Short mmCIF file of C-alpha atoms in Angstrom, two decimals:
data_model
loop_
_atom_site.label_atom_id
_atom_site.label_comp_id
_atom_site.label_asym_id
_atom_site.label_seq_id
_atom_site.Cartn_x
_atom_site.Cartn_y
_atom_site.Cartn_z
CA UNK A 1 28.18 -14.46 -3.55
CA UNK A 2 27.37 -11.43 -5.59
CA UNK A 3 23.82 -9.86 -5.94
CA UNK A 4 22.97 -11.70 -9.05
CA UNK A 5 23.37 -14.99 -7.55
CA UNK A 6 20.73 -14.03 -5.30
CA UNK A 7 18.09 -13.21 -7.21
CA UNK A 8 17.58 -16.04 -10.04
CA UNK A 9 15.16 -13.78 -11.90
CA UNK A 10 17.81 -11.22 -12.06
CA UNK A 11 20.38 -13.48 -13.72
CA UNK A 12 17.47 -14.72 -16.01
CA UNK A 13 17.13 -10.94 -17.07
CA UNK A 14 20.61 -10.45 -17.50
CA UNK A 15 21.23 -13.89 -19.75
CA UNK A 16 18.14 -12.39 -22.06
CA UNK A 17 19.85 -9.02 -22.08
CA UNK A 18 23.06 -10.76 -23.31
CA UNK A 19 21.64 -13.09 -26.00
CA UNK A 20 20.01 -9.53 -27.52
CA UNK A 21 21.41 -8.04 -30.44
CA UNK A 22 24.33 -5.39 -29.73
CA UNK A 23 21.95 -3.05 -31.24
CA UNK A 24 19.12 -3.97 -29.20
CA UNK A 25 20.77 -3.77 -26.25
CA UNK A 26 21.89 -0.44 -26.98
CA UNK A 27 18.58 0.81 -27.59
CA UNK A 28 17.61 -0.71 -24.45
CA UNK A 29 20.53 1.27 -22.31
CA UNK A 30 18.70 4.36 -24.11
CA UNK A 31 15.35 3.60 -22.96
CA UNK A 32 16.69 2.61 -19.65
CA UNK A 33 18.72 6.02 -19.53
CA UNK A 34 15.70 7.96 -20.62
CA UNK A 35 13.76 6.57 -18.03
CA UNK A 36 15.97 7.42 -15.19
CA UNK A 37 15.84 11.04 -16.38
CA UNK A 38 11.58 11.15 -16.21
CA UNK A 39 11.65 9.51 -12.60
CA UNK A 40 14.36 12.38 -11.59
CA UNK A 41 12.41 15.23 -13.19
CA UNK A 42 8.78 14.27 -12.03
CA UNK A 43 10.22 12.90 -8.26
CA UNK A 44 12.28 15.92 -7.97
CA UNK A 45 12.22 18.79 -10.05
CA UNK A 46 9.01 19.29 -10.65
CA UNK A 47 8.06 18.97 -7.07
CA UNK A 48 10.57 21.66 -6.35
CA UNK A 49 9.17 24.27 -8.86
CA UNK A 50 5.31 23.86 -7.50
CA UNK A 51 6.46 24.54 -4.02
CA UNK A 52 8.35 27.75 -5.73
CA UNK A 53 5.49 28.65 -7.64
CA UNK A 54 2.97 28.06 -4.34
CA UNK A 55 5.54 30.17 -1.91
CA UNK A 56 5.81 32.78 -4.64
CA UNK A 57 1.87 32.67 -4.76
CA UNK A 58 1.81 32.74 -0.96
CA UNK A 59 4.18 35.86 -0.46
CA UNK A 60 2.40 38.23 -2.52
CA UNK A 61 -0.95 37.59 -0.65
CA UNK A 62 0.88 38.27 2.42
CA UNK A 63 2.25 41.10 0.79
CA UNK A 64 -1.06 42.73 -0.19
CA UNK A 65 -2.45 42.15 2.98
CA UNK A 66 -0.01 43.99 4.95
CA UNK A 67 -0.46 46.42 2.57
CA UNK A 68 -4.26 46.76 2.85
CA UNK A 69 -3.48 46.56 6.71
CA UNK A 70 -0.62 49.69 6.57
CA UNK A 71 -3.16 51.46 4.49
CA UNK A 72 -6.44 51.07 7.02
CA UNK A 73 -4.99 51.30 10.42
CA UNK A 74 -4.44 54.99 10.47
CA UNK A 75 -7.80 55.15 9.38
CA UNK A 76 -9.48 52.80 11.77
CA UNK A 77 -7.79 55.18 14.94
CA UNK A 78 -9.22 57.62 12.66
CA UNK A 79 -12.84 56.59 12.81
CA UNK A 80 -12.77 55.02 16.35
CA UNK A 81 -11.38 58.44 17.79
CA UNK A 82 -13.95 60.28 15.78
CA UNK A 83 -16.84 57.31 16.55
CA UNK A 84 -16.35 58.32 20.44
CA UNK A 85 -18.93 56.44 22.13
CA UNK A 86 -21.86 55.39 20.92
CA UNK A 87 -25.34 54.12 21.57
CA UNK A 88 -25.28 49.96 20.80
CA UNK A 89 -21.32 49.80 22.10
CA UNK A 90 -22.70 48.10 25.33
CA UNK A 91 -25.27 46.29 22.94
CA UNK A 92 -24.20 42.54 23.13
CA UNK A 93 -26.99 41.46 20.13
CA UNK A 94 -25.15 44.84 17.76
CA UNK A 95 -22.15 43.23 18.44
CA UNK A 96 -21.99 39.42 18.27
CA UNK A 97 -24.18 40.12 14.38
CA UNK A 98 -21.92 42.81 13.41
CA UNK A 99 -18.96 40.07 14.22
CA UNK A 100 -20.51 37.37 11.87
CA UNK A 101 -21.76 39.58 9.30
CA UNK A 102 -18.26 40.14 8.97
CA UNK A 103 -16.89 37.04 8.97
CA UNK A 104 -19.37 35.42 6.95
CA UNK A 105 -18.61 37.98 4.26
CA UNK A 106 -14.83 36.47 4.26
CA UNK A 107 -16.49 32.89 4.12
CA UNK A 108 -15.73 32.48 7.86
CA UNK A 109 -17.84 30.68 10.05
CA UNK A 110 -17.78 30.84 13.69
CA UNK A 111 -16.94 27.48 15.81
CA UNK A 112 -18.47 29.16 18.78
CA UNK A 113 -19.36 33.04 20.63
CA UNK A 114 -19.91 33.94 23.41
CA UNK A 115 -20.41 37.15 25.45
CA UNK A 116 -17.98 38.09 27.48
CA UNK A 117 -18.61 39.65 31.11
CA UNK A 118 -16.98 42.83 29.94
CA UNK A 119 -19.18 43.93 27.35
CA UNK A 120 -17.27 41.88 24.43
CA UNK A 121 -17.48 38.53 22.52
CA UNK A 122 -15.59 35.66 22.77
CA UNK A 123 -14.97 34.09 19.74
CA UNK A 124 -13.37 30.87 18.66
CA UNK A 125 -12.73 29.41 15.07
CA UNK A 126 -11.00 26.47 13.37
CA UNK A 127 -9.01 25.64 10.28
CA UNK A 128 -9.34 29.17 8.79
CA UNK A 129 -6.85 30.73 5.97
CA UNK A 130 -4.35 33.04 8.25
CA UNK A 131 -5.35 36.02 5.76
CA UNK A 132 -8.81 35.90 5.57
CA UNK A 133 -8.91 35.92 9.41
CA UNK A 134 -6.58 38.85 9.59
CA UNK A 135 -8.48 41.02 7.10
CA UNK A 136 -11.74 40.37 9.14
CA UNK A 137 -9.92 41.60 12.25
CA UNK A 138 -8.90 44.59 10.58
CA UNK A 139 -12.89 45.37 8.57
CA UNK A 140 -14.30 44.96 11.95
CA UNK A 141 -11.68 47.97 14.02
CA UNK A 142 -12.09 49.90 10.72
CA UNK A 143 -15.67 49.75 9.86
CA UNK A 144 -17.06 49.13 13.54
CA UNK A 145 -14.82 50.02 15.46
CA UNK A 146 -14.67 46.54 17.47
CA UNK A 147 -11.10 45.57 18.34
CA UNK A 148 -9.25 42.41 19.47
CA UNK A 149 -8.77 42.79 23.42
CA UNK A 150 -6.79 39.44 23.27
CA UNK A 151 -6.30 37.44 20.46
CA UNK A 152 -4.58 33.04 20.45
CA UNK A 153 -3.66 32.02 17.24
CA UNK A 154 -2.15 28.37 16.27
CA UNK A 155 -1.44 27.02 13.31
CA UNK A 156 -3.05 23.97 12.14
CA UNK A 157 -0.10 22.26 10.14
CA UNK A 158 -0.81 23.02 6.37
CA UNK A 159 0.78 26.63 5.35
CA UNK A 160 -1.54 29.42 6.38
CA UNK A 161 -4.36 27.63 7.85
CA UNK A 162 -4.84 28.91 11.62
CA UNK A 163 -7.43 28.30 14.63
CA UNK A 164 -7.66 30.92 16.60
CA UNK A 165 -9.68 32.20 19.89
CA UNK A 166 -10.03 36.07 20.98
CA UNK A 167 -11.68 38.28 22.44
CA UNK A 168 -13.81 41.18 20.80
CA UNK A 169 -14.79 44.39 22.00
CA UNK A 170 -16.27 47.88 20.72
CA UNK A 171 -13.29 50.48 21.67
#
């Protein structure tokens, strides 16, 4: 028993098909064949180039932020040697608003702070774009001279997106 005598509808198609014009039926094969060749390209090709086009997109951000970051860490030692030690370091209020000044300004919002017993700020947030968190690591050694003292970061399954938990502190 073949696979047309299991489906009756099947064989009714196929008797139509053959009482069609030769002409017809070659037209049909076209369509048919043309058909097959849109479900390919939109199933599979064009998927293929997006996720080029999105990785290529992808790289050069990365690439401009480790630029930006090879660019500003001699710097930040710079500043935080010159800084020395200052008058609101062992301020935990100068700290924890200097910490989401700066990550509001990269349209990050804490989950949660916290001060820490040692003078810092524990700090925890969620579903965050991997750059944006990384450049407002590096304003805040730079411009304030606070620095990570321990830093967990996971991703969160889509490309780039990150939680993350650390540990702030003025140098």
């Amino acid at each position: 028993m073949n696979l047309v005598d299991k489906f009756p509808a099947l064989k009714n198609l196929l008797n139509q098909f053959d009482q069609l014009s030769s002409r017809d039926q070659l037209a049909l094969k076209g369509l048919g064949g043309f058909a097959v060749v849109l479900i390919i390209y939109f199933a599979l090709v064009s998927p293929i180039f997006g996720a080029k086009s999105d990785a290529q997109t992808m790289l050069s951000n990365r690439i401009d932020l480790y630029s930006f970051l090879n660019d500003v860490g001699p710097r930040a030692k710079a500043n935080a040697r010159a800084a020395g030690s200052s008058s609101n370091r062992n301020s935990n209020v100068a700290i924890s608003s200097t910490v989401t000044r700066t990550f509001s300004q990269n349209q990050i919002t804490l989950q949660k702070f916290e001060n820490d017993n040692n003078g810092g700020l524990r700090i925890w947030v969620e579903n965050v774009p991997f750059d944006k968190f990384a450049q407002s690591l590096a304003r805040l050694e730079t411009s304030h001279g606070i620095v990570a003292t321990q830093v967990t970061i996971e991703s969160e399954g889509k490309s780039g997106v990150v939680s993350g938990r650390g540990v702030l502190a003025f140098k």
